[in-house]
PDB file of C-alpha atoms and ligand atoms in Angstrom:
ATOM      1  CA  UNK A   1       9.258 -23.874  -1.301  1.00  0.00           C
ATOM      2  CA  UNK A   2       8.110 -22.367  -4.328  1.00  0.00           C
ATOM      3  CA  UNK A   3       7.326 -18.298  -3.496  1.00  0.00           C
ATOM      4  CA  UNK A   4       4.115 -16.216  -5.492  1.00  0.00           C
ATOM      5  CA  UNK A   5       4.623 -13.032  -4.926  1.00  0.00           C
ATOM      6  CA  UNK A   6       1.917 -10.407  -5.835  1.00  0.00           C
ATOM      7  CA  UNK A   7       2.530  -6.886  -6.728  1.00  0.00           C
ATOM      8  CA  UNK A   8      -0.731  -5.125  -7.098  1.00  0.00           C
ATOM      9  CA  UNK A   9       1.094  -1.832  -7.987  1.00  0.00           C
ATOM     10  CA  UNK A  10      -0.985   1.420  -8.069  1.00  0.00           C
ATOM     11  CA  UNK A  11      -4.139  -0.698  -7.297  1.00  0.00           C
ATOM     12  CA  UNK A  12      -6.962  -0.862  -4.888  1.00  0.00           C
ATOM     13  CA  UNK A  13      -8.057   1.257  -1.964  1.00  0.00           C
ATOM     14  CA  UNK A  14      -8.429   0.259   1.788  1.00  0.00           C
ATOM     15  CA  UNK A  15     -11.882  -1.386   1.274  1.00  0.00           C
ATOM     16  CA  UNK A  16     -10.840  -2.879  -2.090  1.00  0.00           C
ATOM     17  CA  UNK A  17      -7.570  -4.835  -0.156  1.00  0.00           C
ATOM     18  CA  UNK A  18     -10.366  -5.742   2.151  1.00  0.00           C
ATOM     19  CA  UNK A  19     -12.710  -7.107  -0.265  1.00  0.00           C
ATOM     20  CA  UNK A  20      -9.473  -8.767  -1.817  1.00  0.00           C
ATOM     21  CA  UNK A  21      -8.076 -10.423   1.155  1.00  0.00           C
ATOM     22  CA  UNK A  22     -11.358 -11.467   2.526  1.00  0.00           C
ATOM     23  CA  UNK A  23     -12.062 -13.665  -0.818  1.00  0.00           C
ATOM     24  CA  UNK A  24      -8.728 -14.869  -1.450  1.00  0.00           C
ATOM     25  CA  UNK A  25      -8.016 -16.174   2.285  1.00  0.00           C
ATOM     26  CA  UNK A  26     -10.946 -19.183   2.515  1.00  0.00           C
ATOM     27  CA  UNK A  27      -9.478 -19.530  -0.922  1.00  0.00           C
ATOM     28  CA  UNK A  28      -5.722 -20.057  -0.284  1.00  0.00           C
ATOM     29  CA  UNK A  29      -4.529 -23.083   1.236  1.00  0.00           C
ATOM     30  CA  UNK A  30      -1.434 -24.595  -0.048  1.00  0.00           C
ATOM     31  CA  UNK A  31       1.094 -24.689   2.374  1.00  0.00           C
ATOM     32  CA  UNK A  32       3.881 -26.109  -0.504  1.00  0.00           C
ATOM     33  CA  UNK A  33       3.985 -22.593  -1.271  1.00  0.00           C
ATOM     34  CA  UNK A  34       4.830 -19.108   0.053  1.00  0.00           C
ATOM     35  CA  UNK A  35       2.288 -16.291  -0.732  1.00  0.00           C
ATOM     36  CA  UNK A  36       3.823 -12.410  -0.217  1.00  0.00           C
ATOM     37  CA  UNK A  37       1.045  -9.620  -0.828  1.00  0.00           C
ATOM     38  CA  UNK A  38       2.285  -6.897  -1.956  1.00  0.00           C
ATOM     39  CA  UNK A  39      -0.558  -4.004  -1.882  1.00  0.00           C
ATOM     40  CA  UNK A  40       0.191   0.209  -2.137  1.00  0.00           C
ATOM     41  CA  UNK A  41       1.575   1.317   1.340  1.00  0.00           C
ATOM     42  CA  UNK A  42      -1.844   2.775   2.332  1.00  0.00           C
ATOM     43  CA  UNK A  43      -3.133  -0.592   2.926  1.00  0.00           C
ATOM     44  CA  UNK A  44      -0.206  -2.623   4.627  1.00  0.00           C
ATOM     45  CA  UNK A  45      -1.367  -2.092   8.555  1.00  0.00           C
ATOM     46  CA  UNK A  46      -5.042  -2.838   6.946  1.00  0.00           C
ATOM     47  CA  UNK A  47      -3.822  -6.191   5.084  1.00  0.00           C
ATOM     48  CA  UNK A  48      -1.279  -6.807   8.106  1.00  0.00           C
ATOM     49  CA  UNK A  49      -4.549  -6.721  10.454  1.00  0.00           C
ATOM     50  CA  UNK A  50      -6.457  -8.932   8.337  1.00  0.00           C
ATOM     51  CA  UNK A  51      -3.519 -11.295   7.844  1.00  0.00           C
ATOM     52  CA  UNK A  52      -2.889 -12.201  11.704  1.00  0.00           C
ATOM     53  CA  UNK A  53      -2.690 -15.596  11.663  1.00  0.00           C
ATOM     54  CA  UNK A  54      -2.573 -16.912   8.357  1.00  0.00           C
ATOM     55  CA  UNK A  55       0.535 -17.894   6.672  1.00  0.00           C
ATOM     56  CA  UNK A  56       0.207 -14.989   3.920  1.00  0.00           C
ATOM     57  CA  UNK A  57       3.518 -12.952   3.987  1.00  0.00           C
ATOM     58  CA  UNK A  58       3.403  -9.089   3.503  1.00  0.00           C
ATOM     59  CA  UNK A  59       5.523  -6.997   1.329  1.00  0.00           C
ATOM     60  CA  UNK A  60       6.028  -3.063   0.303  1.00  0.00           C
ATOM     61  CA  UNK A  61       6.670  -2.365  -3.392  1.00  0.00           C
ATOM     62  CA  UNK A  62       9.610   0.314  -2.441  1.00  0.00           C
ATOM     63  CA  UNK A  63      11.321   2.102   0.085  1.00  0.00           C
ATOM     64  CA  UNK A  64      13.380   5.394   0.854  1.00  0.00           C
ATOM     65  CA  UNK A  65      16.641   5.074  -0.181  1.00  0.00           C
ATOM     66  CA  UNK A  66      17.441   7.211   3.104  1.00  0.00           C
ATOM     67  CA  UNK A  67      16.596   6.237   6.717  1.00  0.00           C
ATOM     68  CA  UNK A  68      14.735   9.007   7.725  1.00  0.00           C
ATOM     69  CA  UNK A  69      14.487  12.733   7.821  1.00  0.00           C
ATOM     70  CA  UNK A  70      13.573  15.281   4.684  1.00  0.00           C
ATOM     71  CA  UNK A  71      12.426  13.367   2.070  1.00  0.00           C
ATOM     72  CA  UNK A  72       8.792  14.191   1.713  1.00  0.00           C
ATOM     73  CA  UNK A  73       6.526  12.087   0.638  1.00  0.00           C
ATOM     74  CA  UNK A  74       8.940   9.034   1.133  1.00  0.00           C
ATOM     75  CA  UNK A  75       8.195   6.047   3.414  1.00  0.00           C
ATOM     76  CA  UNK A  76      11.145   4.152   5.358  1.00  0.00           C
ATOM     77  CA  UNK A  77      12.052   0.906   5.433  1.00  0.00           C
ATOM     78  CA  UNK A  78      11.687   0.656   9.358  1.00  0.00           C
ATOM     79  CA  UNK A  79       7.914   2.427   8.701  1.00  0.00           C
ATOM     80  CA  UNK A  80       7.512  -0.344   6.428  1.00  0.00           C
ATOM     81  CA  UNK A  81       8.706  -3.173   8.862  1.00  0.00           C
ATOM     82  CA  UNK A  82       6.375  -1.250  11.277  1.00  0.00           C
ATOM     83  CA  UNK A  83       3.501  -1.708   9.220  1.00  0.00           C
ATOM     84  CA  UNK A  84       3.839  -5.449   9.374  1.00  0.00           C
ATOM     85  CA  UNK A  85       5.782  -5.877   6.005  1.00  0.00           C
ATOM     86  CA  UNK A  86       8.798  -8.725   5.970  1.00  0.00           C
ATOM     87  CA  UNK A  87       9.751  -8.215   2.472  1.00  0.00           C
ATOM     88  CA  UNK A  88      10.120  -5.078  -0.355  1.00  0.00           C
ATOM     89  CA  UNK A  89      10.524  -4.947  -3.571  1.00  0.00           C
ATOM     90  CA  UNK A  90      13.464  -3.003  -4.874  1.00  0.00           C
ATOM     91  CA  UNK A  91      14.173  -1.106  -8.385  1.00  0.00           C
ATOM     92  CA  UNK A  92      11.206  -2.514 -10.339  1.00  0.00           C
ATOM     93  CA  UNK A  93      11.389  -1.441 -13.966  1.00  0.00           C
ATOM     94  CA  UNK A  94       8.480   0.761 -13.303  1.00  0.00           C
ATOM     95  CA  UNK A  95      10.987   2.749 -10.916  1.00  0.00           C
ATOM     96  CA  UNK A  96      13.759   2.458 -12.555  1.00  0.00           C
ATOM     97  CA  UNK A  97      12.338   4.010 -15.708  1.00  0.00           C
ATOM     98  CA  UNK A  98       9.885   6.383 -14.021  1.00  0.00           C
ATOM     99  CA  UNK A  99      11.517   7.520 -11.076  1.00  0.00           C
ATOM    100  CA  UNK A 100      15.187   7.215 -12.582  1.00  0.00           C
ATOM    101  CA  UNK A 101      16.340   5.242  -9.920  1.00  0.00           C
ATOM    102  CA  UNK A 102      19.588   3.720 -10.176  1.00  0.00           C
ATOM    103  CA  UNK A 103      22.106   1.152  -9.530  1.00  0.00           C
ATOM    104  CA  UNK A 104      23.725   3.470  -6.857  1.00  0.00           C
ATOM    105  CA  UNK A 105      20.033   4.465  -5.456  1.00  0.00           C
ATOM    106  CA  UNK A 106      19.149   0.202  -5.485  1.00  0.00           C
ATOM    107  CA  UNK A 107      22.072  -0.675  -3.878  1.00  0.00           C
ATOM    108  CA  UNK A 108      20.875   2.124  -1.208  1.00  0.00           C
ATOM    109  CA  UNK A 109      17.833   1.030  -0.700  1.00  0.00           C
ATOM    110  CA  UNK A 110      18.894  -2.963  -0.710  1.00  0.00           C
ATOM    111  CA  UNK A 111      21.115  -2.283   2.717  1.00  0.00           C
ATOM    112  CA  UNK A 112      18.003  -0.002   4.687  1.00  0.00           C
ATOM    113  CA  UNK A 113      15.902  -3.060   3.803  1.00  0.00           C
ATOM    114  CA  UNK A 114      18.276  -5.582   4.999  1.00  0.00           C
ATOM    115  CA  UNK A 115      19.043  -3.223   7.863  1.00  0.00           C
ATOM    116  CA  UNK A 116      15.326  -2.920   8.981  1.00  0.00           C
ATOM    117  CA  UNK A 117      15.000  -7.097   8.472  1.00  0.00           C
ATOM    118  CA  UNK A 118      12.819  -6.787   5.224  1.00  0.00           C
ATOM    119  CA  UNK A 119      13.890  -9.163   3.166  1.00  0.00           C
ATOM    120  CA  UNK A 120      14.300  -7.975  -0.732  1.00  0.00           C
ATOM    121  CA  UNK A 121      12.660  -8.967  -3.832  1.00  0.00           C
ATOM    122  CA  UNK A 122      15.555  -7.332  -6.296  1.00  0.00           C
ATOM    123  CA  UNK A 123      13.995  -6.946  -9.660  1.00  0.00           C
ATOM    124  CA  UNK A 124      16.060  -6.822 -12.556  1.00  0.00           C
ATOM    125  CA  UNK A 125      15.564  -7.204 -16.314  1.00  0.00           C
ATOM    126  CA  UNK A 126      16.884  -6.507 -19.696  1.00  0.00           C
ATOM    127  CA  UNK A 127      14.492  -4.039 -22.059  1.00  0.00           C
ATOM    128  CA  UNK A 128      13.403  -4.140 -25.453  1.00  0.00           C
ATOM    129  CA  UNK A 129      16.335  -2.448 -27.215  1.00  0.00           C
ATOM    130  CA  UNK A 130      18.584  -4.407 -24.799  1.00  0.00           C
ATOM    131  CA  UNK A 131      17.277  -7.752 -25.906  1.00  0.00           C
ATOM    132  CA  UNK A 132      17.172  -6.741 -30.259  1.00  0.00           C
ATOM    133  CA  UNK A 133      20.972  -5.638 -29.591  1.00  0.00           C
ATOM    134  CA  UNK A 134      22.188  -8.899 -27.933  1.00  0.00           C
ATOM    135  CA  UNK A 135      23.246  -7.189 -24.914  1.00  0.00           C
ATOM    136  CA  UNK A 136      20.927  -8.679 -21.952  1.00  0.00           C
ATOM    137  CA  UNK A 137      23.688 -10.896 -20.324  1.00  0.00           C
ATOM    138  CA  UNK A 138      25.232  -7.169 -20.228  1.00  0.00           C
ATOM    139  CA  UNK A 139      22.670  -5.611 -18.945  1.00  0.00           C
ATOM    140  CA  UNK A 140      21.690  -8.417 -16.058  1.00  0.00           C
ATOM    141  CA  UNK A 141      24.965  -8.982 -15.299  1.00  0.00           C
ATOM    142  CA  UNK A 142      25.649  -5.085 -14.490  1.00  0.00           C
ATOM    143  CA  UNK A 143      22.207  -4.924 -12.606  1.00  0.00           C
ATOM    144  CA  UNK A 144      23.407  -7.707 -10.239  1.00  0.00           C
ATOM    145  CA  UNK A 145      27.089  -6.173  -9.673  1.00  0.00           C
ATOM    146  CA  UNK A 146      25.302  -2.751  -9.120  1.00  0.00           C
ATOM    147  CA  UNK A 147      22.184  -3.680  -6.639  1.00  0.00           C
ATOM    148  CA  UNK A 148      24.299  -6.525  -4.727  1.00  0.00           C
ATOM    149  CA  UNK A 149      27.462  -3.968  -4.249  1.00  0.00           C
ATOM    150  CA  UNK A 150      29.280  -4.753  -0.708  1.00  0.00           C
ATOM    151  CA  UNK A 151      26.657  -7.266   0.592  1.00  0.00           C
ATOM    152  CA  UNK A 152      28.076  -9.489   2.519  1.00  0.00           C
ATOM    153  CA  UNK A 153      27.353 -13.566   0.970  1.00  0.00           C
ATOM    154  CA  UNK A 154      25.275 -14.765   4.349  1.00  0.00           C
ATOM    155  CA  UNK A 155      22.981 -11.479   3.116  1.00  0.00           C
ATOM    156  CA  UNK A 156      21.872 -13.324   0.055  1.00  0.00           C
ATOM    157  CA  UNK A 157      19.863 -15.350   2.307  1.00  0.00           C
ATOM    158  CA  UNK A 158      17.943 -12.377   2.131  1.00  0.00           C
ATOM    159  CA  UNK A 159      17.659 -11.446  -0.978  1.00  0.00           C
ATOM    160  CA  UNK A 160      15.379 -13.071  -3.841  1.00  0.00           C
ATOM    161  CA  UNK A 161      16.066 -11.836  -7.678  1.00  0.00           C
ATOM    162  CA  UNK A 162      12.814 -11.299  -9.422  1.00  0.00           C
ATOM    163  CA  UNK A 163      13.998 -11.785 -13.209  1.00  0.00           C
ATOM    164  CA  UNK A 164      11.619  -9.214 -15.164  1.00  0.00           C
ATOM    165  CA  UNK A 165      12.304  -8.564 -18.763  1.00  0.00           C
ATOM    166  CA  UNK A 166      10.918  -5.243 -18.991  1.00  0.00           C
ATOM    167  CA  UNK A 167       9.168  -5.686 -22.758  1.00  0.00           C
ATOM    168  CA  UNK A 168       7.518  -8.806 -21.335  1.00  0.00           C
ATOM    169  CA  UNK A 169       5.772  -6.601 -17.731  1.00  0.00           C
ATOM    170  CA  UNK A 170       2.404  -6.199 -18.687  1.00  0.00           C
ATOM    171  CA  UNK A 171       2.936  -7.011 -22.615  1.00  0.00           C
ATOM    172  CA  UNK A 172       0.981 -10.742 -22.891  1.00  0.00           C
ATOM    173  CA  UNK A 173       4.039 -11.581 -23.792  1.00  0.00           C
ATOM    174  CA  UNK A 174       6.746 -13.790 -22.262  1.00  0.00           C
ATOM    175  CA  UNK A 175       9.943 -15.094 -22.814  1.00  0.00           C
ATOM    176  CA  UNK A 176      10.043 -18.808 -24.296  1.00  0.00           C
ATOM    177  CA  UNK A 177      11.155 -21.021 -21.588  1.00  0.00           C
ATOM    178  CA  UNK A 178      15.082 -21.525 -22.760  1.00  0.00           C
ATOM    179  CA  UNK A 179      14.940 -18.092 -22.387  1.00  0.00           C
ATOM    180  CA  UNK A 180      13.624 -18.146 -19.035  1.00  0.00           C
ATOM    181  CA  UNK A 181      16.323 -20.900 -18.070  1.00  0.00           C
ATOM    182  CA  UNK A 182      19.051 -19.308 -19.809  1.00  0.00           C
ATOM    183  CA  UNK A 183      18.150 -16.096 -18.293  1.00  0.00           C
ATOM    184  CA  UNK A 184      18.081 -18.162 -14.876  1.00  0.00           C
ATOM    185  CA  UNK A 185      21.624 -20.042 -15.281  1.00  0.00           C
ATOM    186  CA  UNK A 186      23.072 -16.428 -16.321  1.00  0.00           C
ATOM    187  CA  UNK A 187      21.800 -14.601 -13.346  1.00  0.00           C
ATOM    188  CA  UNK A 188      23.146 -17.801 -11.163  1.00  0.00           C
ATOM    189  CA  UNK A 189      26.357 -17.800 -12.739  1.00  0.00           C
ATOM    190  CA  UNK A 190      26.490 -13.956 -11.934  1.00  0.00           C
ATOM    191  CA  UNK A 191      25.936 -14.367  -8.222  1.00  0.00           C
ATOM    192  CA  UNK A 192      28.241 -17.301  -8.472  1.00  0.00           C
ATOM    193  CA  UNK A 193      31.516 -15.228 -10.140  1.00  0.00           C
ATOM    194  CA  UNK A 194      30.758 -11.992  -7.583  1.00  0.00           C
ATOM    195  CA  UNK A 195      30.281 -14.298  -4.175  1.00  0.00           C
ATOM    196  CA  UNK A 196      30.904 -18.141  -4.149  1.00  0.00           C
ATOM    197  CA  UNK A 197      29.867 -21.177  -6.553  1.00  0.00           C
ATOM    198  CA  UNK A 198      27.400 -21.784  -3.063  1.00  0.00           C
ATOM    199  CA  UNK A 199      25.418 -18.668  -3.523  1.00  0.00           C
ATOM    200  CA  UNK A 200      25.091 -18.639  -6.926  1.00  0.00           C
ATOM    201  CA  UNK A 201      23.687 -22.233  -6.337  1.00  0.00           C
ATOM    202  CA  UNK A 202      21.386 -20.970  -4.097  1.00  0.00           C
ATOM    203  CA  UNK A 203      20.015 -17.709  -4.529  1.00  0.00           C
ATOM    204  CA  UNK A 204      16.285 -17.615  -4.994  1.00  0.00           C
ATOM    205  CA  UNK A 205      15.445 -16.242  -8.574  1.00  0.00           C
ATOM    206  CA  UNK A 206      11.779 -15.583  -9.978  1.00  0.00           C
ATOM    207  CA  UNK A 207      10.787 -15.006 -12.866  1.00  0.00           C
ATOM    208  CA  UNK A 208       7.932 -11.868 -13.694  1.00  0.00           C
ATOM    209  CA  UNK A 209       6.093 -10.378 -16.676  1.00  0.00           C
ATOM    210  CA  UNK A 210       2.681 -11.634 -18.250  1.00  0.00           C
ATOM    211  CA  UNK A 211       2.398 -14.492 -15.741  1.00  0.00           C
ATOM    212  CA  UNK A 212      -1.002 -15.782 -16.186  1.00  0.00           C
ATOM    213  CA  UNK A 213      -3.188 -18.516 -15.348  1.00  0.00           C
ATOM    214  CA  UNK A 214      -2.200 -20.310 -18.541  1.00  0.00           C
ATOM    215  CA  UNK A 215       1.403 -20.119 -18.476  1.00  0.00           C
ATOM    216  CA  UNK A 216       2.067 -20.257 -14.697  1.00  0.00           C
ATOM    217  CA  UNK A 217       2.371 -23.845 -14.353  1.00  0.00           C
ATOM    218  CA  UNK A 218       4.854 -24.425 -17.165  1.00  0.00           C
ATOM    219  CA  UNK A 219       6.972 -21.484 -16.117  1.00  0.00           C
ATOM    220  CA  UNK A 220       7.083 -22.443 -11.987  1.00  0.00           C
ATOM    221  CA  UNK A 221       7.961 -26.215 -13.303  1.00  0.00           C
ATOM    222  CA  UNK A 222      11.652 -24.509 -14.216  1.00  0.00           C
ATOM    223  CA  UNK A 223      14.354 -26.124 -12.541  1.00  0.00           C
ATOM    224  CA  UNK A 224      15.373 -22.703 -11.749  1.00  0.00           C
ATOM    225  CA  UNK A 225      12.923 -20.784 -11.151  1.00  0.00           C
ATOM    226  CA  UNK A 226      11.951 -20.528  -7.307  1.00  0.00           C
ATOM    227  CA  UNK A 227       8.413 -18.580  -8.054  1.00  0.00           C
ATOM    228  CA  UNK A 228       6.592 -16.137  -9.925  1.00  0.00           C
ATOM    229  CA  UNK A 229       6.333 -12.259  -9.716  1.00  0.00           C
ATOM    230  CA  UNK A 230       2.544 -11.692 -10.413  1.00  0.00           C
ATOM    231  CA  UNK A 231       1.098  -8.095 -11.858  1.00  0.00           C
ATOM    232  CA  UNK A 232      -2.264  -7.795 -13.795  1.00  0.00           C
ATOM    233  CA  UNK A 233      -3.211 -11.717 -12.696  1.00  0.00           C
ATOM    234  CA  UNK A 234      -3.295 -11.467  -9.167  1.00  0.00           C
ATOM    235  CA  UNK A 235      -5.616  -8.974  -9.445  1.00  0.00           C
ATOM    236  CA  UNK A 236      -8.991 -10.666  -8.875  1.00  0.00           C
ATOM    237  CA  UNK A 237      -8.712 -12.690  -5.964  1.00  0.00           C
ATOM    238  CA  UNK A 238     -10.898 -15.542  -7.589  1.00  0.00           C
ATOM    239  CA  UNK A 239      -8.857 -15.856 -10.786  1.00  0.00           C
ATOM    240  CA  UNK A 240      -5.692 -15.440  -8.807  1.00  0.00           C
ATOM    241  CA  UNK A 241      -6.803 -18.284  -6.579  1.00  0.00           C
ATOM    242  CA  UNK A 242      -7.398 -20.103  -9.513  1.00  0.00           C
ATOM    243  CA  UNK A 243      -3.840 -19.620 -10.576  1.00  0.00           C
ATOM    244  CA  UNK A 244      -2.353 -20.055  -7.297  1.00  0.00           C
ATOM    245  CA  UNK A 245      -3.965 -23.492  -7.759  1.00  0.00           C
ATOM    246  CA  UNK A 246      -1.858 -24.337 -10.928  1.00  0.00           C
ATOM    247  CA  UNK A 247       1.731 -23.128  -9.570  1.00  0.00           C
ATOM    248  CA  UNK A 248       3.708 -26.233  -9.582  1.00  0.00           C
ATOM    249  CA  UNK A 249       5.213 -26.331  -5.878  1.00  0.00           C
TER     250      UNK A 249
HETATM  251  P1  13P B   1       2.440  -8.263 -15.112  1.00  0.00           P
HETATM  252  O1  13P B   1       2.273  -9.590 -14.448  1.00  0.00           O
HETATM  253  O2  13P B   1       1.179  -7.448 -15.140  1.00  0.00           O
HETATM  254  O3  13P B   1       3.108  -8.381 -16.433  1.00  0.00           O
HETATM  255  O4  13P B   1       3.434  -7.414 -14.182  1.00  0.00           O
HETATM  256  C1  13P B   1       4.613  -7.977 -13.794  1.00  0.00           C
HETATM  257  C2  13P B   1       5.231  -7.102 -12.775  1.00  0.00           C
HETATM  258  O5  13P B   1       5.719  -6.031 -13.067  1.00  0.00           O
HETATM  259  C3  13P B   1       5.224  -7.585 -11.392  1.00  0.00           C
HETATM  260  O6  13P B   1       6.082  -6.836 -10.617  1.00  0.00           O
END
């Protein structure tokens, strides 16, 4: 089953996610696919209230990278899980850049989720400079080996990559689609060489950055791509409907 998952990042208040999940529920009703809303903390008992019953998923967009204790102004994974999330997203390129988190910090923050039952949405992805100097098989490749450190292989069941190149978040711009695949068969290959042939077969991989309702159905009819990682056009419920429409399942 093909998975949408929708980050809506720094966006909309209590009443907005209200507004938001009120139109996009009557709206949504494909059950080929897997829909995870992912709104700011503030609003994931709200959203989790509104949600009873429907087969829309919940997810954070990060967590502590401790368990509990002195770290002001963090949130925990079990907080999280308490809130009614089942999945978190995990070293975004917005955090990794911003908030200098790294590989060590990821890895961290991978077991708490796992530890806490959230399952992970791992986002990796190769930047500008990366890609003009040839090195993003480098750069994924170390990404992987750093956020998947000591996890045991039954854990990947857990665990979905979210392939983001960072110039292409936000940008209008995407990958072409060998990219995409190669990008997709690298990252497999990867998982394959650090855990078994099995899980590199079977790891669930997305692909983010400038999805849109143009490009989404080309992009989810990859062989290898198990979903989408949706910014900026899962915004609007209406045109995100729209889109949700198109995905090929
Ligand atoms: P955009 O879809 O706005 O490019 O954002 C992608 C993203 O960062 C999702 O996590």
């Amino acid at each position: 089953m093909k998975k949408i998952i929708a980050n809506f990042k720094m966006n909309k208040t209590n009443s907005q996610v209200k507004e938001y999940i009120m139109k996009l529920l009557p709206r949504f009703d494909r059950d080929d696919v897997e829909l995870v809303l992912c709104p700011p903390a503030t609003s994931l008992s709200i959203a989790n209230f509104l949600l009873d019953g429907s087969l829309i998923k919940l997810g954070a967009q990060n967590l502590s990278d401790e368990e509990e204790g002195k770290n002001t102004g963090d949130i925990s994974g079990e907080m999280l899980k308490d809130c009614g999330a089942s999945y978190v997203i995990v070293g975004h390129s917005e955090r990794r850049t911003k908030f200098r988190e790294n590989g060590k910090a990821i890895n961290k923050k991978i077991k708490i989720a796992l530890k806490n039952r959230l399952k992970v949405i791992f986002c990796i992805g190769e930047s500008l400079t990366d890609k003009n100097l040839q090195k993003t098989q480098e750069v994924l490749k170390a990404q992987i080996e750093d956020g998947l450190k000591g996890l045991y292989e039954n854990e990947l069941d857990n665990i979905i990559i979210a392939y983001e190149p960072v110039w292409a978040i936000g940008s209008g711009k995407t990958p072409l689609l060998k990219e995409i695949e190669s990008s997709m068969k690298l990252i497999r290959k990867t998982v394959a060489n650090d855990f078994s042939n099995k899980a590199g077969e079977k790891i669930e991989i997305v692909y983010g950055g400038s999805v849109d309702n143009k490009n989404c159905n080309s992009i989810s009819k990859l062989k290898d791509v198990n979903g989408l990682l949706i910014g900026g056009a899962c915004l609007d419920p209406i045109n995100f409907s729209q889109l949700l429409r198109d995905v090929k399942a």
